[in-house]
Amino acid sequence: MSRINQSLGEFIIENQGEFAYSSGELSRLINSIRLAAKMVNHEVNKAGLVDITGSVGEINTQGEDQQKLDVFANNVFIQTLTNREIVCGIASEENEDFITIAGSNSDHKNKYVVLIDPLDGSSNIDVNVSVGTIFSIYRRITPLGTPVKKEDFLQPGNLQVAAGYIVYGTSTMLVYTTGHGVNGFTLNPALGTYYLSHPNMRFPEEGNIYSVNEGNYVHFPQGIKDYIKYCQQEEGNRPYTSRYIGSLVSDIHRNMIKGGIYMYPKSSKAATGKLRLLYECNPMAFIVEQAGGKASDGETRIMELKPTDLHQRVPFICGSKTMVEKAEEFIAKAKN
Ligand code: P6P
């Protein structure tokens, strides 16, 4: 049961029943993410005022220029999740390999693994555009001891027990699912408390926003080019509106509220696309599907893809069901 303005803490307690097999650990895990998000939010909100924006001058595992807030956010989430003795391992966009949490060998408490993009869209930090955190939670498969990459981390998205994102925007929101719908909580910074502001979020079946980096148009496969032209034709509720701010969490959050489609397709520049399956596409796909939308790589449901690597990239199309299906239609037609 959810009530507008219920606090996140009350919501978790009242919906404890959702986590049937968990005797409170998953609730505590969500709570620790809530705390870490508050700490990151505090830094993001004052990034322009102190010397924490800009680059640390290092390159992360993605070959991307690591921003100071990236490093800060990564450390905060890892530290907060480590302190709770619920998680046996963490995989992060910022780390080449996963991190084993000490204590996983000793008992069954640490039965979850977390995959996280601690600060997605970080290239937007210095220009004051919204950024986000994305997280994905699984139960470990191996019974005990140090988690194993193949079994515990490379699980298909349809085995996620929870997923969510924090969008550090005009307000800070935590949006998550445990497989029982999607709920959005807005942070009241004065009180440091999240309140239920968007109960039972639903992706509009239809929409008129398309989000894609059209600067890559010439490199897209024919089917994507054909779909983009379809979006721009004058017919019915088209041409659609083009909205793309280069921050995955913000682009999808907006489209989930207003209706729309987000695409990061493969191209001649990026043969498997840019977005990472494990800590960007799978968690966002879980949320999108739980809200009634659709998420695929253009052909296959994202959450059915079998992961092969922690940092693997896949083409990503998600949003309003009818819009994603129309895009998939153009992709299939161009292949035949
Ligand atoms: P491009 C940010 O780096 C990110 O991973 C997503 O948040 C965003 O949607 C995408 O990449 C933007 O990529 O190539 O359009 O700048």
CSV table of C-alpha atoms and ligand atoms in Angstrom, one decimal:
chain,number,residue,atom,x,y,z
A,1,MET,CA,0.0,0.0,0.0
A,2,SER,CA,1.4,3.4,-0.8
A,3,ARG,CA,0.4,6.9,0.2
A,4,ILE,CA,1.5,10.2,-1.3
A,5,ASN,CA,4.1,11.9,0.9
A,6,GLN,CA,4.8,8.7,2.8
A,7,SER,CA,8.5,8.7,3.6
A,8,LEU,CA,10.8,6.1,1.9
A,9,GLY,CA,11.5,4.5,5.2
A,10,GLU,CA,7.8,4.1,6.0
A,11,PHE,CA,7.2,2.8,2.5
A,12,ILE,CA,9.9,0.1,2.8
A,13,ILE,CA,8.6,-1.0,6.1
A,14,GLU,CA,5.0,-1.1,4.9
A,15,ASN,CA,6.0,-3.0,1.8
A,16,GLN,CA,8.4,-5.4,3.5
A,17,GLY,CA,6.1,-8.2,2.3
A,18,GLU,CA,7.4,-7.6,-1.3
A,19,PHE,CA,10.7,-9.2,-0.4
A,20,ALA,CA,9.2,-12.6,0.5
A,21,TYR,CA,12.5,-14.4,0.8
A,22,SER,CA,14.3,-11.6,2.5
A,23,SER,CA,14.2,-11.2,6.2
A,24,GLY,CA,14.9,-7.5,5.9
A,25,GLU,CA,18.3,-7.5,4.2
A,26,LEU,CA,16.9,-6.1,0.9
A,27,SER,CA,15.1,-3.4,2.8
A,28,ARG,CA,18.4,-2.5,4.6
A,29,LEU,CA,20.2,-2.6,1.2
A,30,ILE,CA,17.7,-0.1,-0.3
A,31,ASN,CA,18.1,2.0,2.8
A,32,SER,CA,21.9,2.1,2.4
A,33,ILE,CA,21.5,3.2,-1.2
A,34,ARG,CA,19.1,5.9,0.1
A,35,LEU,CA,21.9,7.2,2.5
A,36,ALA,CA,24.6,7.1,-0.2
A,37,ALA,CA,22.4,9.0,-2.6
A,38,LYS,CA,21.9,11.7,0.0
A,39,MET,CA,25.7,12.0,0.4
A,40,VAL,CA,26.3,12.2,-3.4
A,41,ASN,CA,23.4,14.6,-3.8
A,42,HIS,CA,25.0,17.0,-1.3
A,43,GLU,CA,28.3,17.1,-3.3
A,44,VAL,CA,26.5,17.2,-6.7
A,45,ASN,CA,24.5,20.2,-5.6
A,46,LYS,CA,27.5,22.2,-4.6
A,47,ALA,CA,29.8,21.0,-7.3
A,48,GLY,CA,30.0,24.4,-8.9
A,49,LEU,CA,31.1,26.0,-5.7
A,50,VAL,CA,34.0,23.9,-4.6
A,51,ASP,CA,36.9,22.3,-6.5
A,52,ILE,CA,35.2,19.0,-6.9
A,53,THR,CA,34.1,19.3,-10.5
A,54,GLY,CA,36.5,18.8,-13.4
A,55,SER,CA,38.7,15.9,-14.0
A,56,VAL,CA,41.0,14.0,-11.7
A,57,GLY,CA,43.3,13.6,-14.6
A,58,GLU,CA,42.8,9.8,-14.7
A,59,ILE,CA,41.1,7.6,-17.2
A,60,ASN,CA,38.6,5.0,-15.9
A,61,THR,CA,38.1,1.4,-17.1
A,62,GLN,CA,35.9,2.8,-19.9
A,63,GLY,CA,38.7,4.9,-21.3
A,64,GLU,CA,36.7,7.9,-20.1
A,65,ASP,CA,38.1,10.9,-18.4
A,66,GLN,CA,37.3,10.3,-14.7
A,67,GLN,CA,35.6,13.3,-13.1
A,68,LYS,CA,36.2,14.0,-9.4
A,69,LEU,CA,32.5,13.5,-8.6
A,70,ASP,CA,32.7,10.1,-10.3
A,71,VAL,CA,35.4,9.0,-7.9
A,72,PHE,CA,33.6,10.5,-4.9
A,73,ALA,CA,30.3,8.8,-5.8
A,74,ASN,CA,32.0,5.5,-6.5
A,75,ASN,CA,33.7,5.6,-3.1
A,76,VAL,CA,30.5,6.6,-1.2
A,77,PHE,CA,28.4,3.8,-2.7
A,78,ILE,CA,31.0,1.2,-2.2
A,79,GLN,CA,31.7,2.3,1.4
A,80,THR,CA,28.0,2.5,2.3
A,81,LEU,CA,27.3,-0.9,0.8
A,82,THR,CA,30.3,-2.5,2.4
A,83,ASN,CA,29.3,-1.3,5.9
A,84,ARG,CA,26.0,-3.1,5.8
A,85,GLU,CA,27.3,-6.7,5.6
A,86,ILE,CA,24.4,-7.6,3.2
A,87,VAL,CA,26.3,-7.5,0.0
A,88,CYS,CA,29.0,-10.0,-0.9
A,89,GLY,CA,30.3,-8.2,-4.0
A,90,ILE,CA,30.0,-5.0,-6.0
A,91,ALA,CA,30.7,-4.3,-9.7
A,92,SER,CA,31.0,-0.7,-10.7
A,93,GLU,CA,31.5,1.2,-14.0
A,94,GLU,CA,34.5,2.8,-12.3
A,95,ASN,CA,36.3,-0.5,-11.4
A,96,GLU,CA,37.8,-3.0,-13.8
A,97,ASP,CA,36.9,-6.0,-11.7
A,98,PHE,CA,34.2,-6.6,-9.1
A,99,ILE,CA,35.0,-6.0,-5.4
A,100,THR,CA,34.5,-8.8,-2.8
A,101,ILE,CA,33.1,-7.6,0.5
A,102,ALA,CA,35.0,-9.2,3.4
A,103,GLY,CA,32.7,-11.4,5.5
A,104,SER,CA,31.1,-13.0,2.5
A,105,ASN,CA,33.0,-16.1,3.5
A,106,SER,CA,31.7,-16.3,7.0
A,107,ASP,CA,27.9,-16.5,6.8
A,108,HIS,CA,24.8,-16.4,4.6
A,109,LYS,CA,24.0,-12.7,5.5
A,110,ASN,CA,25.8,-11.3,2.5
A,111,LYS,CA,23.5,-12.8,-0.1
A,112,TYR,CA,23.3,-9.9,-2.6
A,113,VAL,CA,25.5,-8.6,-5.3
A,114,VAL,CA,25.2,-5.0,-6.5
A,115,LEU,CA,26.1,-3.6,-9.9
A,116,ILE,CA,26.3,0.2,-10.2
A,117,ASP,CA,27.0,3.1,-12.4
A,118,PRO,CA,27.8,5.6,-9.6
A,119,LEU,CA,27.5,8.8,-11.6
A,120,ASP,CA,26.1,8.3,-15.1
A,121,GLY,CA,26.3,11.3,-17.5
A,122,SER,CA,29.2,12.7,-15.6
A,123,SER,CA,30.4,14.6,-18.6
A,124,ASN,CA,27.4,16.9,-17.9
A,125,ILE,CA,28.7,17.9,-14.4
A,126,ASP,CA,30.7,20.9,-15.5
A,127,VAL,CA,27.8,22.3,-17.5
A,128,ASN,CA,25.3,21.9,-14.7
A,129,VAL,CA,23.1,19.3,-16.5
A,130,SER,CA,21.4,16.5,-14.5
A,131,VAL,CA,23.4,13.4,-13.7
A,132,GLY,CA,22.3,10.1,-12.2
A,133,THR,CA,23.2,6.9,-10.3
A,134,ILE,CA,21.9,3.5,-11.6
A,135,PHE,CA,21.9,0.3,-9.5
A,136,SER,CA,21.0,-3.3,-10.1
A,137,ILE,CA,20.6,-5.9,-7.3
A,138,TYR,CA,20.8,-9.7,-7.6
A,139,ARG,CA,20.8,-12.6,-5.2
A,140,ARG,CA,24.1,-14.4,-5.3
A,141,ILE,CA,24.0,-17.8,-6.9
A,142,THR,CA,27.1,-19.4,-5.4
A,143,PRO,CA,26.1,-20.5,-1.8
A,144,LEU,CA,29.0,-19.1,0.2
A,145,GLY,CA,32.5,-17.6,0.0
A,146,THR,CA,34.0,-15.2,-2.5
A,147,PRO,CA,31.5,-14.4,-5.2
A,148,VAL,CA,32.2,-15.8,-8.7
A,149,LYS,CA,32.0,-13.5,-11.7
A,150,LYS,CA,30.3,-15.9,-14.1
A,151,GLU,CA,27.7,-17.2,-11.6
A,152,ASP,CA,27.0,-14.2,-9.4
A,153,PHE,CA,27.6,-11.1,-11.6
A,154,LEU,CA,26.9,-12.3,-15.2
A,155,GLN,CA,23.2,-13.0,-14.5
A,156,PRO,CA,20.5,-12.1,-17.1
A,157,GLY,CA,18.5,-9.0,-16.2
A,158,ASN,CA,15.3,-11.1,-15.7
A,159,LEU,CA,16.9,-12.4,-12.4
A,160,GLN,CA,17.3,-8.9,-10.8
A,161,VAL,CA,15.6,-8.6,-7.4
A,162,ALA,CA,15.6,-4.8,-7.5
A,163,ALA,CA,16.8,-2.0,-9.6
A,164,GLY,CA,16.7,1.8,-9.5
A,165,TYR,CA,18.1,5.1,-10.2
A,166,ILE,CA,18.7,8.5,-8.5
A,167,VAL,CA,18.3,11.5,-10.7
A,168,TYR,CA,20.2,14.6,-9.4
A,169,GLY,CA,18.1,17.2,-11.2
A,170,THR,CA,16.0,20.2,-10.3
A,171,SER,CA,15.0,18.0,-7.5
A,172,THR,CA,16.7,14.7,-6.4
A,173,MET,CA,14.6,11.6,-6.9
A,174,LEU,CA,15.1,8.0,-6.1
A,175,VAL,CA,13.0,5.7,-8.4
A,176,TYR,CA,13.1,1.9,-7.9
A,177,THR,CA,11.4,-1.4,-8.4
A,178,THR,CA,11.5,-4.7,-6.6
A,179,GLY,CA,9.3,-6.3,-9.2
A,180,HIS,CA,6.1,-4.9,-7.8
A,181,GLY,CA,5.8,-1.7,-9.9
A,182,VAL,CA,7.8,1.4,-9.9
A,183,ASN,CA,7.7,4.2,-7.2
A,184,GLY,CA,9.4,7.6,-7.2
A,185,PHE,CA,10.6,9.4,-4.0
A,186,THR,CA,11.6,13.0,-4.0
A,187,LEU,CA,14.2,14.3,-1.5
A,188,ASN,CA,13.3,17.1,0.8
A,189,PRO,CA,16.8,18.5,1.2
A,190,ALA,CA,15.8,20.6,4.2
A,191,LEU,CA,14.8,17.4,6.1
A,192,GLY,CA,17.1,15.0,4.3
A,193,THR,CA,14.1,12.7,3.8
A,194,TYR,CA,12.7,11.2,0.7
A,195,TYR,CA,8.9,11.3,0.3
A,196,LEU,CA,6.7,9.3,-2.1
A,197,SER,CA,5.9,11.7,-4.8
A,198,HIS,CA,5.3,9.4,-7.8
A,199,PRO,CA,3.5,6.3,-6.7
A,200,ASN,CA,3.0,3.4,-9.2
A,201,MET,CA,4.8,5.1,-12.1
A,202,ARG,CA,3.5,4.1,-15.5
A,203,PHE,CA,5.2,4.5,-18.9
A,204,PRO,CA,2.5,6.0,-21.2
A,205,GLU,CA,1.7,3.5,-24.0
A,206,GLU,CA,2.1,6.2,-26.6
A,207,GLY,CA,4.3,9.2,-26.6
A,208,ASN,CA,5.7,11.9,-28.9
A,209,ILE,CA,9.3,12.4,-27.7
A,210,TYR,CA,12.2,10.6,-29.3
A,211,SER,CA,15.6,10.8,-27.7
A,212,VAL,CA,18.7,9.9,-29.7
A,213,ASN,CA,22.0,11.5,-30.5
A,214,GLU,CA,21.2,12.5,-34.1
A,215,GLY,CA,24.8,13.6,-34.6
A,216,ASN,CA,25.5,9.9,-35.2
A,217,TYR,CA,22.7,9.6,-37.8
A,218,VAL,CA,25.1,8.9,-40.7
A,219,HIS,CA,26.6,6.0,-38.7
A,220,PHE,CA,23.3,4.4,-37.8
A,221,PRO,CA,22.0,1.2,-39.4
A,222,GLN,CA,19.3,1.7,-42.1
A,223,GLY,CA,16.5,0.6,-39.8
A,224,ILE,CA,17.3,3.3,-37.2
A,225,LYS,CA,17.6,5.9,-39.9
A,226,ASP,CA,14.2,4.9,-41.3
A,227,TYR,CA,12.6,5.1,-37.9
A,228,ILE,CA,14.1,8.5,-37.2
A,229,LYS,CA,12.7,9.8,-40.5
A,230,TYR,CA,9.3,8.3,-39.5
A,231,CYS,CA,9.5,10.3,-36.2
A,232,GLN,CA,10.1,13.4,-38.3
A,233,GLN,CA,7.3,12.9,-40.9
A,234,GLU,CA,4.1,15.0,-40.7
A,235,GLU,CA,1.3,12.5,-40.0
A,236,GLY,CA,-1.0,11.9,-37.0
A,237,ASN,CA,0.8,13.0,-33.8
A,238,ARG,CA,4.1,13.3,-35.7
A,239,PRO,CA,6.5,14.9,-36.2
A,240,TYR,CA,7.6,13.9,-32.6
A,241,THR,CA,9.6,16.2,-30.4
A,242,SER,CA,13.3,15.6,-30.2
A,243,ARG,CA,14.7,15.7,-26.6
A,244,TYR,CA,18.2,14.4,-25.8
A,245,ILE,CA,20.4,15.7,-23.0
A,246,GLY,CA,23.0,13.0,-23.0
A,247,SER,CA,22.2,11.8,-19.5
A,248,LEU,CA,20.6,8.4,-19.7
A,249,VAL,CA,18.8,8.6,-16.4
A,250,SER,CA,17.3,12.1,-17.1
A,251,ASP,CA,16.3,11.2,-20.7
A,252,ILE,CA,14.5,8.0,-19.6
A,253,HIS,CA,13.0,9.6,-16.5
A,254,ARG,CA,11.4,12.4,-18.6
A,255,ASN,CA,10.1,9.9,-21.2
A,256,MET,CA,8.6,7.7,-18.4
A,257,ILE,CA,6.6,10.7,-17.2
A,258,LYS,CA,5.7,12.2,-20.6
A,259,GLY,CA,5.9,9.2,-22.9
A,260,GLY,CA,8.6,8.7,-25.4
A,261,ILE,CA,11.5,6.5,-26.7
A,262,TYR,CA,15.2,6.5,-25.9
A,263,MET,CA,17.7,5.0,-28.3
A,264,TYR,CA,21.4,4.4,-28.2
A,265,PRO,CA,21.7,2.0,-31.2
A,266,LYS,CA,24.8,0.3,-32.6
A,267,SER,CA,26.5,2.2,-35.3
A,268,SER,CA,29.5,2.1,-37.6
A,269,LYS,CA,31.4,3.9,-34.8
A,270,ALA,CA,30.2,1.6,-32.0
A,271,ALA,CA,29.4,-1.9,-33.3
A,272,THR,CA,27.6,-2.9,-30.0
A,273,GLY,CA,26.4,0.5,-29.0
A,274,LYS,CA,27.8,2.5,-26.0
A,275,LEU,CA,25.7,1.7,-23.0
A,276,ARG,CA,26.7,-1.1,-20.6
A,277,LEU,CA,24.3,-4.0,-20.2
A,278,LEU,CA,24.9,-4.9,-16.5
A,279,TYR,CA,24.7,-1.5,-14.8
A,280,GLU,CA,22.9,0.7,-17.2
A,281,CYS,CA,20.6,-1.2,-19.6
A,282,ASN,CA,19.4,-4.1,-17.3
A,283,PRO,CA,18.4,-1.9,-14.4
A,284,MET,CA,16.7,0.7,-16.6
A,285,ALA,CA,15.0,-2.1,-18.5
A,286,PHE,CA,13.6,-3.6,-15.3
A,287,ILE,CA,12.2,-0.2,-14.3
A,288,VAL,CA,10.8,0.5,-17.8
A,289,GLU,CA,9.1,-2.9,-18.0
A,290,GLN,CA,7.7,-2.7,-14.5
A,291,ALA,CA,6.2,0.6,-15.5
A,292,GLY,CA,4.6,-1.0,-18.6
A,293,GLY,CA,7.2,0.0,-21.2
A,294,LYS,CA,9.5,-2.0,-23.3
A,295,ALA,CA,13.3,-2.4,-23.6
A,296,SER,CA,15.3,-4.3,-26.2
A,297,ASP,CA,18.5,-4.1,-28.2
A,298,GLY,CA,16.3,-3.6,-31.3
A,299,GLU,CA,15.6,-7.3,-31.6
A,300,THR,CA,15.9,-9.1,-28.3
A,301,ARG,CA,14.4,-8.2,-24.9
A,302,ILE,CA,17.3,-6.6,-22.9
A,303,MET,CA,16.6,-8.7,-19.8
A,304,GLU,CA,16.9,-11.9,-21.7
A,305,LEU,CA,20.5,-11.2,-23.0
A,306,LYS,CA,23.1,-13.5,-21.4
A,307,PRO,CA,25.9,-11.4,-20.2
A,308,THR,CA,29.5,-12.3,-21.1
A,309,ASP,CA,31.5,-9.5,-19.5
A,310,LEU,CA,31.1,-7.0,-16.6
A,311,HIS,CA,31.5,-4.0,-18.9
A,312,GLN,CA,29.9,-5.3,-22.1
A,313,ARG,CA,28.0,-2.8,-24.2
A,314,VAL,CA,24.7,-3.4,-26.0
A,315,PRO,CA,22.4,-1.4,-28.3
A,316,PHE,CA,19.6,0.0,-26.2
A,317,ILE,CA,16.1,1.0,-27.2
A,318,CYS,CA,13.5,1.6,-24.4
A,319,GLY,CA,10.3,3.5,-23.7
A,320,SER,CA,6.6,3.6,-24.6
A,321,LYS,CA,5.6,0.1,-25.8
A,322,THR,CA,4.1,1.1,-29.1
A,323,MET,CA,7.0,3.4,-30.0
A,324,VAL,CA,9.6,0.7,-29.3
A,325,GLU,CA,7.6,-1.8,-31.3
A,326,LYS,CA,7.5,0.6,-34.2
A,327,ALA,CA,11.3,1.1,-34.1
A,328,GLU,CA,11.8,-2.7,-33.9
A,329,GLU,CA,9.5,-3.0,-37.0
A,330,PHE,CA,11.7,-0.6,-39.0
A,331,ILE,CA,14.8,-2.5,-37.8
A,332,ALA,CA,13.4,-5.9,-38.9
A,333,LYS,CA,12.1,-4.5,-42.2
A,334,ALA,CA,15.6,-3.1,-43.1
A,335,LYS,CA,17.2,-6.4,-42.3
A,336,ASN,CA,15.0,-8.3,-44.8
B,1,P6P,P1,26.6,10.4,-26.4
B,1,P6P,C1,26.6,9.3,-20.6
B,1,P6P,O1,28.0,9.2,-20.9
B,1,P6P,C2,26.0,8.1,-21.2
B,1,P6P,O2,26.5,6.9,-20.8
B,1,P6P,C3,24.5,8.2,-21.0
B,1,P6P,O3,24.1,8.7,-19.8
B,1,P6P,C4,24.0,9.0,-22.2
B,1,P6P,O4,22.7,8.8,-22.6
B,1,P6P,C5,25.0,8.7,-23.3
B,1,P6P,O5,26.2,8.2,-22.7
B,1,P6P,C6,25.3,9.9,-24.1
B,1,P6P,O6,26.3,9.4,-25.1
B,1,P6P,O7,27.5,9.6,-27.3
B,1,P6P,O8,25.3,10.8,-27.1
B,1,P6P,O9,27.3,11.6,-25.8
